[in-house]
Coordinates of C-alpha atoms and ligand atoms in Angstrom, one line a residue:
M1 CA 30.4 13.6 -3.0
S2 CA 27.8 16.1 -4.1
K3 CA 28.8 19.7 -4.1
I4 CA 26.0 20.5 -1.5
I5 CA 27.3 17.7 0.9
K6 CA 30.8 19.0 0.8
T7 CA 29.6 22.5 1.7
L8 CA 27.5 21.4 4.4
V9 CA 30.0 19.1 5.8
A10 CA 32.8 21.7 5.8
G11 CA 30.7 23.9 7.8
T12 CA 29.5 21.6 10.3
A13 CA 30.8 20.7 13.9
L14 CA 29.2 17.5 14.8
T15 CA 27.9 17.4 18.3
A16 CA 25.9 14.8 20.3
A17 CA 22.1 15.0 19.5
S18 CA 20.1 16.9 22.1
A19 CA 17.6 14.0 22.1
T20 CA 20.2 11.5 22.8
I21 CA 20.9 11.3 26.7
A22 CA 23.0 8.8 28.5
S23 CA 22.1 8.2 32.3
A24 CA 22.7 5.5 34.8
E25 CA 19.2 4.2 34.0
G26 CA 19.9 3.6 30.4
V27 CA 20.4 5.5 27.3
E28 CA 17.8 7.5 25.4
L29 CA 18.1 7.2 21.6
E30 CA 16.1 9.3 19.2
V31 CA 15.3 7.1 16.2
T32 CA 13.7 8.6 13.0
H33 CA 11.8 6.6 10.4
W34 CA 8.9 7.3 8.2
W35 CA 6.6 4.5 9.4
T36 CA 3.4 6.5 10.0
S37 CA 0.5 4.4 8.4
G38 CA -1.3 2.2 11.0
G39 CA 0.4 -1.0 9.9
E40 CA 3.8 0.8 10.0
A41 CA 3.2 2.2 13.5
A42 CA 2.2 -1.3 14.8
A43 CA 5.6 -2.7 13.5
V44 CA 7.8 -0.1 14.6
S45 CA 6.5 -0.4 18.0
K46 CA 8.0 -3.9 18.1
F47 CA 11.4 -2.4 17.8
A48 CA 10.5 0.3 20.4
D49 CA 9.2 -2.3 22.9
A50 CA 12.3 -4.6 22.5
W51 CA 14.6 -1.6 23.1
N52 CA 12.6 -0.3 26.2
A53 CA 12.8 -3.9 27.6
T54 CA 16.6 -3.6 27.7
G55 CA 16.2 -0.6 30.2
N56 CA 17.1 1.9 27.6
T57 CA 14.5 4.3 26.1
W58 CA 13.3 4.5 22.4
V59 CA 12.6 8.3 21.6
D60 CA 10.5 8.0 18.6
G61 CA 11.1 10.3 15.8
A62 CA 8.4 9.4 13.2
I63 CA 8.3 11.8 10.4
A64 CA 4.9 12.0 8.6
G65 CA 4.6 11.5 5.0
S66 CA 6.6 9.1 2.7
G67 CA 10.1 8.4 2.4
G68 CA 10.5 11.1 -0.2
T69 CA 9.5 13.5 2.5
A70 CA 11.4 12.1 5.3
R71 CA 14.7 11.4 3.6
P72 CA 15.8 15.0 2.9
I73 CA 14.9 15.9 6.6
I74 CA 16.9 12.9 7.9
I75 CA 19.9 13.7 5.6
S76 CA 19.9 17.3 6.4
R77 CA 19.7 16.8 10.2
I78 CA 22.9 14.5 9.9
L79 CA 24.7 17.1 7.6
G80 CA 23.6 20.0 9.9
G81 CA 25.2 18.7 13.2
D82 CA 21.6 17.8 14.8
P83 CA 21.9 14.1 14.2
M84 CA 19.5 11.4 15.5
A85 CA 20.9 8.3 17.3
A86 CA 19.6 6.0 14.6
T87 CA 17.6 6.3 11.4
Q88 CA 15.8 4.2 8.9
L89 CA 16.8 4.6 5.2
N90 CA 16.2 2.0 2.5
H91 CA 19.3 -0.2 2.2
G92 CA 21.1 0.5 -1.0
R93 CA 22.6 3.8 -2.0
Q94 CA 20.6 6.4 -0.3
A95 CA 23.4 6.8 2.4
Q96 CA 26.5 6.5 0.2
E97 CA 27.5 10.1 0.3
L98 CA 26.9 10.3 4.2
I99 CA 29.2 7.3 4.6
E100 CA 31.8 8.8 2.3
A101 CA 31.7 11.9 4.4
G102 CA 32.4 9.9 7.5
L103 CA 29.2 10.8 9.2
L104 CA 27.9 7.3 9.9
L105 CA 29.1 4.9 12.5
D106 CA 31.1 1.8 11.4
L107 CA 29.2 -1.2 12.6
T108 CA 31.8 -3.8 11.3
D109 CA 32.7 -4.9 14.9
V110 CA 29.1 -5.6 15.6
A111 CA 28.5 -7.4 12.4
E112 CA 31.4 -9.6 13.1
A113 CA 30.4 -10.4 16.7
G114 CA 26.9 -11.2 15.4
G115 CA 28.1 -13.2 12.5
W116 CA 26.1 -11.1 10.0
S117 CA 27.9 -12.5 7.0
D118 CA 26.7 -16.1 7.9
I119 CA 23.0 -15.0 8.7
V120 CA 22.1 -12.3 6.4
N121 CA 20.1 -13.8 3.5
P122 CA 20.4 -12.9 0.6
S123 CA 23.9 -11.7 1.3
S124 CA 23.5 -8.9 -1.2
L125 CA 21.6 -7.1 1.6
L126 CA 24.9 -7.0 3.7
G127 CA 26.5 -6.0 0.4
A128 CA 24.2 -3.0 0.3
C129 CA 25.5 -1.8 3.9
T130 CA 29.2 -2.2 3.0
L131 CA 31.5 0.4 1.5
D132 CA 35.2 -0.3 1.3
G133 CA 34.8 -3.6 3.3
R134 CA 33.2 -1.7 6.2
I135 CA 29.6 -2.2 7.2
Y136 CA 27.6 0.8 8.0
C137 CA 24.0 -0.3 8.4
V138 CA 22.0 -3.2 9.8
P139 CA 19.4 -4.4 7.3
V140 CA 16.0 -5.2 9.2
N141 CA 13.7 -6.4 6.4
I142 CA 13.2 -7.4 2.8
H143 CA 10.5 -5.5 1.1
S144 CA 9.4 -6.2 -2.6
A145 CA 7.4 -3.9 -4.9
Q146 CA 6.0 -6.4 -7.4
W147 CA 2.7 -7.2 -5.7
I148 CA -1.0 -6.5 -6.8
W149 CA -3.7 -6.6 -3.9
L150 CA -7.1 -7.4 -4.9
S151 CA -10.3 -6.8 -3.0
H152 CA -12.5 -9.8 -2.8
D153 CA -15.6 -7.4 -1.9
A154 CA -15.2 -5.3 -4.9
Y155 CA -15.0 -8.3 -7.1
K156 CA -18.1 -10.0 -5.3
N157 CA -20.1 -6.9 -5.7
A158 CA -19.4 -7.0 -9.5
G159 CA -20.2 -10.5 -9.7
L160 CA -16.8 -11.5 -10.9
D161 CA -14.0 -14.0 -9.9
V162 CA -11.1 -12.6 -8.3
P163 CA -8.3 -12.3 -10.9
T164 CA -5.2 -14.7 -10.8
N165 CA -3.0 -12.6 -12.9
W166 CA -2.5 -9.2 -14.5
H167 CA -4.2 -10.2 -17.8
E168 CA -7.2 -11.4 -15.8
F169 CA -7.3 -8.1 -13.9
V170 CA -7.1 -5.8 -17.0
A171 CA -10.0 -8.0 -18.7
S172 CA -12.3 -7.7 -15.6
S173 CA -11.8 -3.9 -15.4
G174 CA -14.7 -2.9 -17.7
D175 CA -17.1 -4.9 -15.6
L176 CA -15.6 -3.6 -12.5
K177 CA -16.2 0.0 -13.6
A178 CA -19.7 -0.9 -14.7
A179 CA -20.4 -1.8 -11.1
G180 CA -19.3 1.6 -10.1
T181 CA -16.0 0.4 -8.8
L182 CA -12.5 2.0 -9.5
P183 CA -10.3 -0.7 -10.9
L184 CA -7.0 0.5 -9.7
A185 CA -6.3 2.5 -6.6
M186 CA -3.4 4.9 -7.1
G187 CA -1.7 7.4 -4.7
Q188 CA -0.7 10.5 -6.7
Q189 CA 2.9 10.4 -5.9
G190 CA 5.9 9.7 -8.2
W191 CA 7.2 6.9 -6.0
Q192 CA 4.0 5.1 -6.2
Q193 CA 3.6 5.4 -9.7
N194 CA 7.2 4.3 -10.3
I195 CA 6.3 1.1 -8.1
A196 CA 3.3 0.3 -10.5
F197 CA 5.5 1.1 -13.6
G198 CA 8.2 -1.3 -12.4
A199 CA 5.9 -4.2 -11.4
V200 CA 4.0 -3.8 -14.7
T201 CA 7.3 -3.8 -16.7
L202 CA 8.6 -6.8 -15.0
A203 CA 5.2 -8.7 -15.7
V204 CA 5.0 -7.5 -19.3
A205 CA 8.4 -7.0 -20.6
G206 CA 9.7 -10.0 -18.8
L207 CA 12.6 -10.7 -16.5
D208 CA 15.4 -10.6 -19.1
A209 CA 14.6 -7.1 -20.4
W210 CA 13.8 -5.9 -16.9
T211 CA 17.2 -7.1 -16.0
E212 CA 18.9 -5.5 -18.8
V213 CA 17.3 -2.1 -18.1
N214 CA 17.3 -2.2 -14.2
V215 CA 20.6 -3.8 -13.6
N216 CA 22.8 -3.4 -16.5
K217 CA 21.3 0.1 -17.4
N218 CA 21.0 -1.0 -21.0
A219 CA 19.2 1.9 -22.9
D220 CA 18.7 0.0 -26.0
V221 CA 16.5 -2.5 -24.3
A222 CA 14.7 0.5 -22.7
R223 CA 14.0 1.6 -26.3
G224 CA 13.1 -1.8 -27.6
P225 CA 9.8 -3.7 -28.3
E226 CA 9.4 -5.3 -24.9
Y227 CA 9.6 -1.8 -23.3
T228 CA 7.1 -0.5 -25.9
A229 CA 4.8 -3.2 -24.9
A230 CA 5.3 -2.4 -21.2
F231 CA 4.8 1.3 -21.7
E232 CA 1.4 0.6 -23.4
A233 CA 0.6 -1.6 -20.5
V234 CA 1.3 1.2 -18.1
A235 CA -0.7 3.7 -20.0
A236 CA -3.7 1.2 -19.9
S237 CA -3.1 1.1 -16.1
R238 CA -3.2 4.8 -16.0
A239 CA -6.7 4.8 -17.6
L240 CA -7.7 2.2 -15.0
A241 CA -6.6 4.6 -12.1
A242 CA -7.9 7.8 -13.8
E243 CA -10.5 8.6 -11.0
S244 CA -8.2 7.7 -8.1
N245 CA -7.4 11.0 -6.3
V246 CA -6.0 9.9 -2.8
Q247 CA -2.3 10.9 -2.1
D248 CA -0.9 8.5 0.3
W249 CA 0.0 4.7 -0.5
N250 CA -2.2 3.8 2.5
Q251 CA -5.2 5.7 1.6
A252 CA -5.1 3.7 -1.7
T253 CA -4.7 0.4 0.2
N254 CA -7.7 1.5 2.3
M255 CA -9.7 1.7 -0.9
V256 CA -9.0 -2.1 -1.6
I257 CA -9.7 -2.9 2.2
T258 CA -13.1 -1.3 1.9
G259 CA -13.9 -2.4 -1.5
K260 CA -14.1 1.0 -3.2
A261 CA -11.3 -0.1 -5.6
G262 CA -10.5 -3.5 -7.2
A263 CA -6.9 -3.5 -7.0
Q264 CA -3.6 -1.6 -5.9
I265 CA -0.1 -2.4 -7.1
M266 CA 2.1 -1.7 -4.0
G267 CA 4.9 -3.3 -2.1
D268 CA 4.4 -5.9 0.5
W269 CA 4.1 -3.2 3.3
A270 CA 0.5 -3.0 2.2
Q271 CA 0.1 -6.2 4.3
G272 CA 0.4 -4.1 7.5
E273 CA -2.7 -2.2 6.6
F274 CA -4.6 -5.4 5.9
A275 CA -3.5 -6.8 9.3
V276 CA -4.6 -3.7 11.2
A277 CA -7.9 -3.8 9.4
K278 CA -8.2 -7.4 10.5
A279 CA -8.5 -8.5 6.8
V280 CA -7.9 -12.2 6.1
E281 CA -5.7 -13.1 3.2
G282 CA -7.6 -15.5 0.7
Q283 CA -10.9 -14.5 2.2
D284 CA -11.1 -10.7 2.2
Y285 CA -8.1 -10.0 -0.1
S286 CA -5.7 -11.8 -2.3
C287 CA -2.0 -11.0 -3.3
L288 CA -0.2 -11.8 -6.5
P289 CA 3.6 -11.5 -6.4
G290 CA 5.0 -10.6 -9.8
L291 CA 1.3 -9.6 -10.7
G292 CA 0.7 -13.4 -11.0
L293 CA 2.9 -13.6 -14.1
N294 CA 6.5 -13.8 -13.0
A295 CA 7.1 -15.0 -9.6
V296 CA 10.2 -12.9 -8.7
L297 CA 10.6 -10.1 -6.3
D298 CA 13.1 -7.4 -5.7
T299 CA 15.0 -7.3 -2.5
G300 CA 14.4 -3.5 -1.3
G301 CA 13.7 -2.6 2.3
D302 CA 14.8 -0.9 5.2
A303 CA 18.1 -0.6 7.0
F304 CA 19.2 1.4 10.2
Y305 CA 22.2 3.8 10.1
F306 CA 23.6 5.4 13.2
P307 CA 25.1 8.8 12.9
V308 CA 28.6 9.3 14.4
N309 CA 28.5 10.6 18.1
D310 CA 31.2 11.9 20.2
D311 CA 29.9 10.2 23.5
P312 CA 31.3 6.7 24.0
E313 CA 28.2 5.8 25.9
I314 CA 26.0 6.7 23.1
T315 CA 28.1 4.9 20.6
A316 CA 28.0 1.8 22.9
A317 CA 24.2 2.0 22.9
Q318 CA 23.9 2.6 19.1
K319 CA 25.9 -0.7 18.6
E320 CA 23.6 -2.4 21.2
L321 CA 20.5 -1.3 19.2
A322 CA 22.0 -2.5 15.9
A323 CA 22.5 -6.0 17.2
L324 CA 19.1 -6.0 18.7
L325 CA 17.2 -5.0 15.6
I326 CA 18.7 -8.0 13.8
S327 CA 18.5 -10.5 16.6
P328 CA 16.0 -13.7 16.1
E329 CA 13.0 -12.6 18.3
V330 CA 12.8 -9.1 16.9
Q331 CA 13.2 -10.0 13.6
V332 CA 10.2 -12.4 13.9
S333 CA 7.9 -9.9 15.7
F334 CA 8.8 -6.9 13.6
N335 CA 8.6 -8.5 10.1
L336 CA 5.1 -10.4 11.0
A337 CA 3.7 -6.9 11.8
K338 CA 5.5 -5.2 8.8
G339 CA 4.6 -7.6 6.1
S340 CA 8.3 -8.0 5.2
L341 CA 10.6 -10.8 5.0
P342 CA 13.1 -11.2 7.7
V343 CA 16.8 -10.7 6.6
R344 CA 18.0 -13.9 8.4
G345 CA 16.9 -17.3 7.4
D346 CA 17.4 -19.2 10.5
I347 CA 14.4 -18.1 12.3
D348 CA 10.7 -19.6 12.5
M349 CA 8.3 -17.6 10.2
S350 CA 5.5 -20.3 10.4
A351 CA 3.2 -17.8 11.8
A352 CA 3.5 -15.7 8.5
N353 CA 0.2 -15.4 6.5
G354 CA -0.3 -16.7 2.9
C355 CA 1.2 -13.8 1.2
M356 CA 4.3 -13.7 3.3
Q357 CA 4.7 -17.5 2.8
K358 CA 4.5 -16.7 -1.1
G359 CA 7.3 -14.4 -0.6
L360 CA 9.4 -16.7 1.6
G361 CA 8.9 -19.4 -1.2
I362 CA 10.2 -16.9 -3.9
L363 CA 13.2 -16.0 -1.5
A364 CA 13.9 -19.8 -0.9
E365 CA 14.2 -20.5 -4.7
G366 CA 16.4 -17.6 -5.2
G367 CA 13.9 -15.6 -7.4
V368 CA 15.2 -12.3 -6.1
L369 CA 16.3 -9.1 -7.9
P370 CA 18.2 -6.1 -6.8
S371 CA 16.1 -3.1 -6.0
G372 CA 16.0 0.3 -7.6
D373 CA 17.6 1.6 -4.4
I374 CA 20.5 -0.6 -4.8
S375 CA 20.9 -0.3 -8.6
F376 CA 20.5 3.5 -9.2
S377 CA 21.8 6.4 -7.4
Q378 CA 19.2 8.7 -5.8
D379 CA 19.5 11.3 -8.6
T380 CA 18.5 8.6 -11.2
T381 CA 15.7 7.5 -9.0
L382 CA 14.4 10.7 -8.4
Q383 CA 14.5 11.6 -12.2
I384 CA 12.6 8.5 -12.9
E385 CA 10.0 9.1 -10.1
D386 CA 9.5 12.8 -11.7
L387 CA 8.9 11.4 -15.1
M388 CA 6.4 8.8 -13.8
A389 CA 4.6 11.6 -11.8
Q390 CA 4.4 13.7 -15.0
F391 CA 3.2 10.6 -17.2
W392 CA 0.6 9.3 -14.7
S393 CA -0.9 12.9 -14.2
S394 CA -1.1 13.8 -18.0
D395 CA -2.0 12.5 -21.4
M396 CA 1.6 12.0 -22.1
S397 CA 1.7 9.3 -24.8
A398 CA 3.3 5.8 -24.0
T399 CA 6.0 6.6 -26.9
D400 CA 7.0 10.0 -25.5
A401 CA 7.4 8.4 -22.0
Q402 CA 9.5 5.5 -23.3
A403 CA 11.9 7.9 -25.2
A404 CA 12.1 10.2 -21.9
Y405 CA 12.8 6.9 -19.8
A406 CA 15.3 5.4 -22.2
K407 CA 17.3 8.7 -22.0
L408 CA 17.2 8.6 -18.2
I409 CA 18.5 5.1 -18.3
E410 CA 21.2 6.0 -20.6
D411 CA 22.4 8.8 -18.4
A412 CA 21.8 6.6 -15.3
D413 CA 24.5 6.1 -12.6
Ligands
LIG501 C1 9.3 2.2 1.8 C2 9.9 1.3 3.1 C3 8.8 0.6 3.6 C4 7.5 1.2 3.7 C5 7.2 2.2 2.4 C6 6.0 3.0 2.7 O1 10.6 2.9 1.4 O2 10.9 0.6 2.6 O3 9.1 0.1 5.0 O4 7.5 2.0 4.8 O5 8.3 2.9 2.2 O6 6.1 4.0 3.8

């Protein structure tokens, strides 16, 4: 456990959250998350509606900004004795220290009653919720980060065909620029730049090198020739995004939707924005998993955690909500709106659009990888994101960035 957490836990008396009220009419549960873009808000309302329909009340605790802003707020509320009833985090290691500190509700009985070990697909997602054989979260979706989203309007305006892979995209960028269009939209935040880095690396360095670095933490491969080629490709991408001055990821998606930019590399949650804008896949925009070169996707995404509460009625309601979030109908309605893949394979996703069908096909073929949140500790992830922020916003050379990155992989835990 980190020193800061130890100190805070020692001085913390856990009390029932003020926003969590039980009454004869049902239970109010405050649920925190960082789903504040148009598409994300549409998706989270599916959860809220389903919970409210049970006679209980969803008290929405949306936190504006990205996960990077929300996570420290969420964690400090739990540590500081002001816990919400439930919270989104990415499944993986973000909650590890909270679990070790005994601050999160053990959901093993709910998981056993719901047969989660038989339905959660891939099973690694349940593994990411498990510590010492006990289950502490309910995974609600699979989000992957290795996608490029292309604007048909931007290509039409430039008199170009829409690229079908990363190399064609790079080749088209000069003509796009000449037509007055920014080739690559990029929000100025380290986590977004790290997503682009990861996607380009997987496409350019290839699956074997990517796996050595991201799963086996092999610093020699991070220093090797495949990664040199990847860093050069990322430096070239930086030049294509040079005039992108938006901050938030959804502002960058909006540049693609409106044809101001040719493309964005972003996770499949971008689909929620296209859906809200009523943009049609294949007609208004295209999506290429694995940047059209390597049809593999990581299995990141979201899970809900439930801080320990001393009121048994609240605890019962928390468990009821956990079961609801993974129930078949809620999995379908939420994931269709979110653009993510469901965590259970036994439901009908035929209403999914072409991009989601591509993702479902890759999942069915087993072309899935662990996410950074699963492989790396939060400390390592934040250090890599800081390096990416520095690299994308300066003229740091590909060689220097590669050396700094390899060092982080060497020290990664
Ligand atoms: C991710 C999360 C997604 C999406 C994205 C952008 O961490 O898994 O659900 O919300 O952030 O906000």
